[in-house]
Short mmCIF file of C-alpha atoms and ligand atoms in Angstrom, two decimals:
data_model
loop_
_atom_site.label_atom_id
_atom_site.label_comp_id
_atom_site.label_asym_id
_atom_site.label_seq_id
_atom_site.Cartn_x
_atom_site.Cartn_y
_atom_site.Cartn_z
CA MET A 57 31.86 -1.70 -14.17
CA ALA A 58 30.69 -3.69 -17.19
CA GLY A 59 33.47 -5.28 -19.21
CA SER A 60 33.63 -5.61 -22.97
CA ALA A 61 32.66 -8.58 -25.08
CA ARG A 62 35.97 -10.24 -25.88
CA LEU A 63 36.81 -12.58 -28.74
CA CYS A 64 39.97 -14.11 -30.06
CA VAL A 65 40.48 -15.26 -33.61
CA THR A 66 42.49 -18.41 -33.31
CA ASN A 67 43.72 -21.59 -34.98
CA GLN A 68 47.28 -22.78 -34.41
CA LYS A 69 47.64 -23.51 -38.12
CA GLY A 70 49.28 -20.67 -40.06
CA GLY A 71 47.85 -19.08 -43.17
CA VAL A 72 44.20 -20.05 -42.58
CA GLY A 73 42.96 -16.46 -42.39
CA LYS A 74 43.09 -15.47 -38.71
CA THR A 75 44.43 -12.01 -39.42
CA THR A 76 42.11 -11.45 -42.39
CA VAL A 77 39.06 -12.53 -40.40
CA ALA A 78 40.10 -10.56 -37.31
CA ILE A 79 40.54 -7.28 -39.22
CA ASN A 80 37.34 -7.63 -41.22
CA LEU A 81 35.20 -8.81 -38.31
CA ALA A 82 36.50 -5.83 -36.30
CA GLY A 83 35.67 -3.59 -39.29
CA ALA A 84 32.15 -5.03 -39.48
CA LEU A 85 31.56 -4.51 -35.75
CA ASN A 86 32.75 -0.91 -36.10
CA GLU A 87 30.44 -0.41 -39.09
CA ARG A 88 27.58 -1.55 -36.85
CA GLY A 89 28.40 1.16 -34.34
CA GLN A 90 30.46 -0.88 -31.87
CA ASN A 91 33.47 0.69 -30.21
CA VAL A 92 36.25 -1.84 -30.95
CA LEU A 93 39.69 -2.44 -29.51
CA PHE A 94 41.86 -4.65 -31.74
CA VAL A 95 44.84 -6.47 -30.22
CA ASP A 96 47.59 -7.92 -32.42
CA LEU A 97 49.13 -10.63 -30.25
CA ASP A 98 51.17 -12.23 -33.05
CA PRO A 99 54.89 -11.41 -32.72
CA GLN A 100 55.02 -11.34 -36.53
CA GLY A 101 52.78 -8.26 -36.52
CA ASN A 102 50.78 -9.09 -39.66
CA ALA A 103 47.63 -7.39 -38.40
CA THR A 104 49.68 -4.37 -37.32
CA GLU A 105 50.89 -4.13 -40.92
CA GLY A 106 47.40 -4.75 -42.34
CA LEU A 107 46.05 -1.87 -40.27
CA GLY A 108 48.73 0.45 -41.66
CA LEU A 109 50.66 0.70 -38.38
CA LEU A 110 53.99 -0.78 -39.37
CA GLU A 111 55.87 2.05 -37.61
CA ALA A 112 54.35 0.86 -34.31
CA TYR A 113 55.97 -2.53 -34.83
CA ASP A 114 59.42 -0.96 -34.50
CA ALA A 115 58.46 1.58 -31.83
CA GLU A 116 60.56 1.97 -28.67
CA PRO A 117 59.24 0.71 -25.31
CA PRO A 118 56.84 0.81 -23.60
CA THR A 119 55.22 -1.72 -25.94
CA LEU A 120 52.66 -4.50 -25.69
CA LEU A 121 55.31 -6.71 -24.10
CA ASP A 122 55.87 -4.27 -21.20
CA ALA A 123 52.11 -4.00 -20.75
CA LEU A 124 51.76 -7.80 -20.58
CA VAL A 125 54.55 -8.11 -18.05
CA ASP A 126 53.05 -5.39 -15.81
CA PRO A 127 49.51 -4.49 -16.91
CA THR A 128 49.32 -1.41 -14.71
CA SER A 129 52.69 0.05 -15.77
CA VAL A 130 51.63 1.31 -19.21
CA THR A 131 48.84 3.83 -19.85
CA ALA A 132 46.22 3.51 -22.59
CA GLU A 133 47.71 6.66 -24.16
CA GLU A 134 51.09 4.97 -24.47
CA LEU A 135 49.74 1.70 -25.76
CA VAL A 136 46.74 2.33 -27.97
CA TYR A 137 47.09 3.53 -31.58
CA ASP A 138 44.38 5.31 -33.53
CA HIS A 139 43.00 3.76 -36.69
CA PRO A 140 39.98 5.18 -38.54
CA GLU A 141 37.92 2.06 -37.77
CA MET A 142 39.13 0.96 -34.34
CA ASP A 143 41.61 1.43 -31.53
CA VAL A 144 44.65 -0.83 -31.94
CA ILE A 145 47.20 -2.37 -29.64
CA ALA A 146 49.94 -3.07 -32.13
CA SER A 147 52.36 -5.95 -32.00
CA ASN A 148 56.03 -5.09 -31.72
CA VAL A 149 59.32 -6.72 -32.56
CA ASP A 150 59.83 -7.13 -28.76
CA MET A 151 56.97 -9.64 -28.73
CA ASN A 152 59.43 -12.20 -30.09
CA ALA A 153 60.79 -12.38 -26.54
CA ALA A 154 57.31 -12.65 -25.00
CA HIS A 155 57.42 -16.34 -24.20
CA SER A 156 60.69 -16.25 -22.30
CA VAL A 157 59.75 -13.07 -20.43
CA LEU A 158 56.17 -14.08 -19.57
CA VAL A 159 57.10 -17.52 -18.37
CA GLU A 160 58.76 -15.84 -15.35
CA GLN A 161 55.46 -14.27 -14.23
CA ASP A 162 53.35 -15.84 -11.47
CA ASP A 163 50.11 -15.86 -13.38
CA ALA A 164 51.70 -16.02 -16.82
CA GLU A 165 48.54 -17.09 -18.72
CA MET A 166 46.38 -14.31 -17.24
CA GLN A 167 48.42 -11.20 -18.07
CA LEU A 168 46.34 -10.16 -21.09
CA ASP A 169 43.17 -10.58 -19.04
CA ALA A 170 44.48 -8.08 -16.49
CA LEU A 171 45.65 -5.68 -19.19
CA LEU A 172 42.29 -5.72 -20.98
CA SER A 173 40.41 -5.16 -17.73
CA SER A 174 42.37 -2.02 -17.02
CA LEU A 175 41.98 -0.71 -20.60
CA GLU A 176 38.25 -1.46 -20.62
CA ALA A 177 37.88 0.45 -17.37
CA ALA A 178 39.74 3.42 -18.90
CA ARG A 179 38.14 3.39 -22.34
CA GLY A 180 34.82 1.50 -22.19
CA TYR A 181 35.05 -0.65 -25.31
CA ASP A 182 32.08 -2.66 -26.60
CA PHE A 183 34.26 -5.33 -28.21
CA VAL A 184 37.84 -6.51 -27.95
CA VAL A 185 39.10 -8.59 -30.90
CA VAL A 186 42.41 -10.42 -30.41
CA ASP A 187 44.39 -11.81 -33.35
CA CYS A 188 46.44 -14.87 -32.29
CA PRO A 189 49.83 -16.18 -33.41
CA PRO A 190 49.95 -19.40 -35.46
CA GLN A 191 50.93 -21.68 -32.62
CA LEU A 192 49.78 -22.90 -29.24
CA GLY A 193 51.79 -21.74 -26.24
CA LEU A 194 51.92 -19.03 -23.65
CA ILE A 195 50.96 -16.11 -25.92
CA THR A 196 47.92 -17.92 -27.32
CA ASP A 197 47.06 -19.09 -23.76
CA ASN A 198 46.78 -15.43 -22.81
CA ALA A 199 44.33 -14.79 -25.66
CA LEU A 200 42.27 -17.91 -24.89
CA CYS A 201 42.08 -17.17 -21.14
CA ALA A 202 41.39 -13.44 -21.55
CA THR A 203 38.58 -13.84 -24.08
CA GLU A 204 37.17 -17.37 -23.54
CA GLN A 205 35.26 -16.96 -26.82
CA LEU A 206 36.77 -18.24 -30.02
CA VAL A 207 36.23 -17.29 -33.63
CA ILE A 208 37.92 -20.10 -35.55
CA PRO A 209 38.91 -19.66 -39.19
CA ALA A 210 39.71 -22.89 -41.02
CA LEU A 211 40.31 -23.80 -44.62
CA ALA A 212 37.70 -26.08 -46.16
CA GLU A 213 40.17 -28.94 -46.51
CA SER A 214 40.62 -32.19 -44.60
CA THR A 215 43.69 -31.05 -42.57
CA SER A 216 41.33 -28.74 -40.69
CA LYS A 217 39.78 -31.69 -38.85
CA ARG A 218 42.97 -32.35 -36.94
CA SER A 219 43.65 -28.66 -36.28
CA LEU A 220 40.24 -28.29 -34.67
CA GLU A 221 40.62 -31.47 -32.61
CA LEU A 222 44.02 -30.30 -31.36
CA LEU A 223 42.62 -26.88 -30.52
CA PHE A 224 39.71 -28.30 -28.49
CA ASP A 225 41.98 -30.73 -26.62
CA TYR A 226 44.21 -27.82 -25.80
CA THR A 227 41.43 -25.50 -24.59
CA GLY A 228 40.08 -28.39 -22.52
CA SER A 229 43.36 -28.70 -20.64
CA LEU A 230 43.60 -24.91 -20.13
CA GLU A 231 40.14 -25.04 -18.55
CA MET A 232 41.38 -27.63 -16.06
CA ASP A 233 44.33 -25.48 -15.02
CA HIS A 234 42.63 -22.07 -14.91
CA ASP A 235 39.28 -20.66 -13.91
CA VAL A 236 38.07 -20.25 -17.50
CA GLN A 237 35.42 -21.72 -19.77
CA ILE A 238 36.48 -21.51 -23.38
CA GLU A 239 33.80 -21.80 -26.08
CA PRO A 240 33.82 -21.52 -29.85
CA ILE A 241 31.32 -18.87 -30.93
CA ALA A 242 31.86 -18.88 -34.68
CA LEU A 243 33.55 -21.06 -37.25
CA VAL A 244 34.70 -19.40 -40.46
CA ALA A 245 35.38 -21.56 -43.49
CA ASN A 246 37.87 -19.37 -45.31
CA ARG A 247 39.12 -19.07 -48.87
CA VAL A 248 36.26 -21.30 -49.97
CA GLU A 249 36.02 -22.33 -53.59
CA HIS A 250 33.19 -24.72 -54.25
CA THR A 251 35.00 -27.95 -55.02
CA ASN A 252 33.83 -31.39 -53.89
CA GLN A 253 36.39 -31.48 -51.12
CA ALA A 254 35.33 -28.05 -49.85
CA ASP A 255 31.65 -29.01 -49.87
CA GLN A 256 32.41 -32.18 -47.89
CA MET A 257 34.36 -30.19 -45.33
CA LEU A 258 31.57 -27.64 -44.95
CA GLU A 259 29.27 -30.57 -44.14
CA TRP A 260 31.82 -31.94 -41.69
CA PHE A 261 32.04 -28.57 -39.90
CA ASP A 262 28.26 -28.51 -39.54
CA GLU A 263 28.15 -32.04 -38.18
CA ALA A 264 31.16 -31.69 -35.86
CA LEU A 265 30.03 -28.38 -34.36
CA PRO A 266 26.26 -28.25 -34.85
CA ASP A 267 25.75 -25.50 -32.26
CA VAL A 268 28.40 -23.17 -33.61
CA PRO A 269 27.35 -20.87 -36.45
CA LEU A 270 29.36 -21.43 -39.62
CA PHE A 271 30.29 -18.61 -42.02
CA GLU A 272 31.82 -18.90 -45.47
CA ILE A 273 34.36 -16.45 -46.79
CA ARG A 274 35.23 -16.97 -50.44
CA LYS A 275 38.62 -16.59 -51.99
CA ARG A 276 38.80 -12.89 -52.93
CA VAL A 277 41.78 -10.73 -53.90
CA ALA A 278 39.78 -7.74 -52.66
CA LEU A 279 40.57 -8.94 -49.11
CA GLN A 280 44.27 -8.72 -49.91
CA ARG A 281 43.82 -5.26 -51.47
CA ALA A 282 42.11 -3.97 -48.31
CA PHE A 283 44.99 -5.40 -46.24
CA GLU A 284 47.48 -3.56 -48.41
CA ALA A 285 45.41 -0.37 -48.05
CA GLY A 286 45.64 -0.70 -44.24
CA SER A 287 42.00 -1.33 -43.44
CA SER A 288 39.06 -3.71 -43.49
CA VAL A 289 36.88 -4.12 -46.58
CA PHE A 290 34.41 -1.70 -44.96
CA ALA A 291 36.79 1.25 -45.34
CA VAL A 292 37.80 0.87 -48.98
CA GLU A 293 36.15 2.58 -51.98
CA GLU A 294 35.67 -0.69 -53.82
CA GLU A 295 32.44 -2.68 -53.24
CA VAL A 296 33.45 -6.07 -51.87
CA ASP A 297 30.83 -8.82 -51.88
CA MET A 298 32.26 -10.43 -48.73
CA GLN A 299 31.16 -7.39 -46.69
CA ALA A 300 27.73 -8.96 -46.36
CA GLU A 301 29.09 -12.18 -44.80
CA PHE A 302 31.28 -10.25 -42.34
CA THR A 303 28.25 -8.14 -41.38
CA THR A 304 26.16 -11.26 -40.75
CA MET A 305 29.05 -12.70 -38.72
CA ALA A 306 29.19 -9.51 -36.62
CA GLU A 307 25.41 -9.51 -36.06
CA THR A 308 25.39 -13.18 -35.06
CA ILE A 309 28.32 -12.71 -32.72
CA GLU A 310 26.62 -9.70 -31.08
CA THR A 311 23.70 -11.93 -30.14
CA ARG A 312 25.86 -14.84 -28.90
CA VAL A 313 28.68 -13.23 -26.92
CA THR A 314 28.68 -13.06 -23.18
CA THR A 315 30.17 -10.15 -21.32
CA ARG A 316 31.58 -10.97 -17.93
CA ASP A 317 32.06 -8.54 -15.10
CA ARG A 318 35.73 -8.57 -14.37
CA GLU A 319 37.95 -7.30 -11.63
CA VAL A 320 40.04 -4.30 -12.54
CA PRO A 321 43.63 -4.74 -11.36
CA ALA A 322 44.69 -2.20 -8.71
N1 LIG B 1455 39.34 -15.29 -48.25
C1 LIG B 1455 40.56 -15.02 -48.75
N2 LIG B 1455 40.72 -14.79 -50.08
C2 LIG B 1455 41.94 -14.53 -50.59
N3 LIG B 1455 43.06 -14.46 -49.87
C3 LIG B 1455 42.99 -14.68 -48.53
C4 LIG B 1455 41.73 -14.96 -47.91
N4 LIG B 1455 41.96 -15.13 -46.59
C5 LIG B 1455 43.28 -14.97 -46.38
N5 LIG B 1455 43.91 -14.69 -47.55
C6 LIG B 1455 45.36 -14.49 -47.75
O1 LIG B 1455 46.02 -15.66 -47.27
C7 LIG B 1455 47.20 -15.31 -46.55
C8 LIG B 1455 47.09 -15.83 -45.12
O2 LIG B 1455 46.01 -15.19 -44.48
P1 LIG B 1455 46.14 -14.62 -42.99
O3 LIG B 1455 44.88 -13.91 -42.67
O4 LIG B 1455 47.40 -13.85 -42.83
O5 LIG B 1455 46.24 -16.00 -42.17
P2 LIG B 1455 46.79 -16.29 -40.69
O6 LIG B 1455 46.62 -15.03 -39.90
O7 LIG B 1455 45.93 -17.42 -40.19
O8 LIG B 1455 48.21 -16.73 -40.82
C9 LIG B 1455 47.31 -13.80 -46.63
O9 LIG B 1455 48.14 -13.46 -47.70
C10 LIG B 1455 45.88 -13.34 -46.91
O10 LIG B 1455 45.83 -12.12 -47.61
MG1 LIG B 1456 47.98 -13.97 -38.75
#
């Protein structure tokens, strides 16, 4: 059984555009005919809100947390919400307890991997896009280990250097503890305005990660309007110039992702 191509959108720094990039990249992949499952792993549920599924955030169990604790205990029908552009596993207020509950599990970092394998077997997705919380720790470990392929949004400012260094140190140590190989597959300079500092940082990104394609998303209120409308920029009436960059990102990612055959949990 072929698995899906999995990605996580990650950077432990808050407010850099993870959720915005995750929703719009998923929208672009859908626009290109890919069958997408979106997973909101952030206990704050911003992506859940930005996909118009706020009621799911307060839904009664079984929720994403139950599914992470026992990946075979919850069915796709119970867990997956419909959205016009993609299937969605919503976050839930229960996810605030995820760290303390997951830490009790034997293979605590690999629970999302098992959950995705069983959903992929049931539903046959082309892509899984996971939106990460703004910190490193057990929840993010699950995203990193389940997907192994990182889309990294970063602001074009000098603090991003340290965030990226921290992130790569962290993924390096996860690789030593688990049977995973974690690679960046796209870097997204976000909220770019062409100042001197931003131009210098774009150069730094290119030099620091020469093999990783770099995309530039400008500062645009239209991205916030789409969020408020509950969709990506591909599903709004308004023409948004950043659609083109998200489409190029989706095309590039399609050619660079690897899809691993994975074991389906019994
Ligand atoms: N390119 C952009 N242009 C304008 N606003 C943006 C852009 N990217 C993100 N934002 C806004 O910045 C805030 C933080 O973005 P978000 O995607 O939630 O970041 P994160 O998920 O990393 O915390 C949100 O209010 C979002 O609407
Ligand atoms: Mg977010």
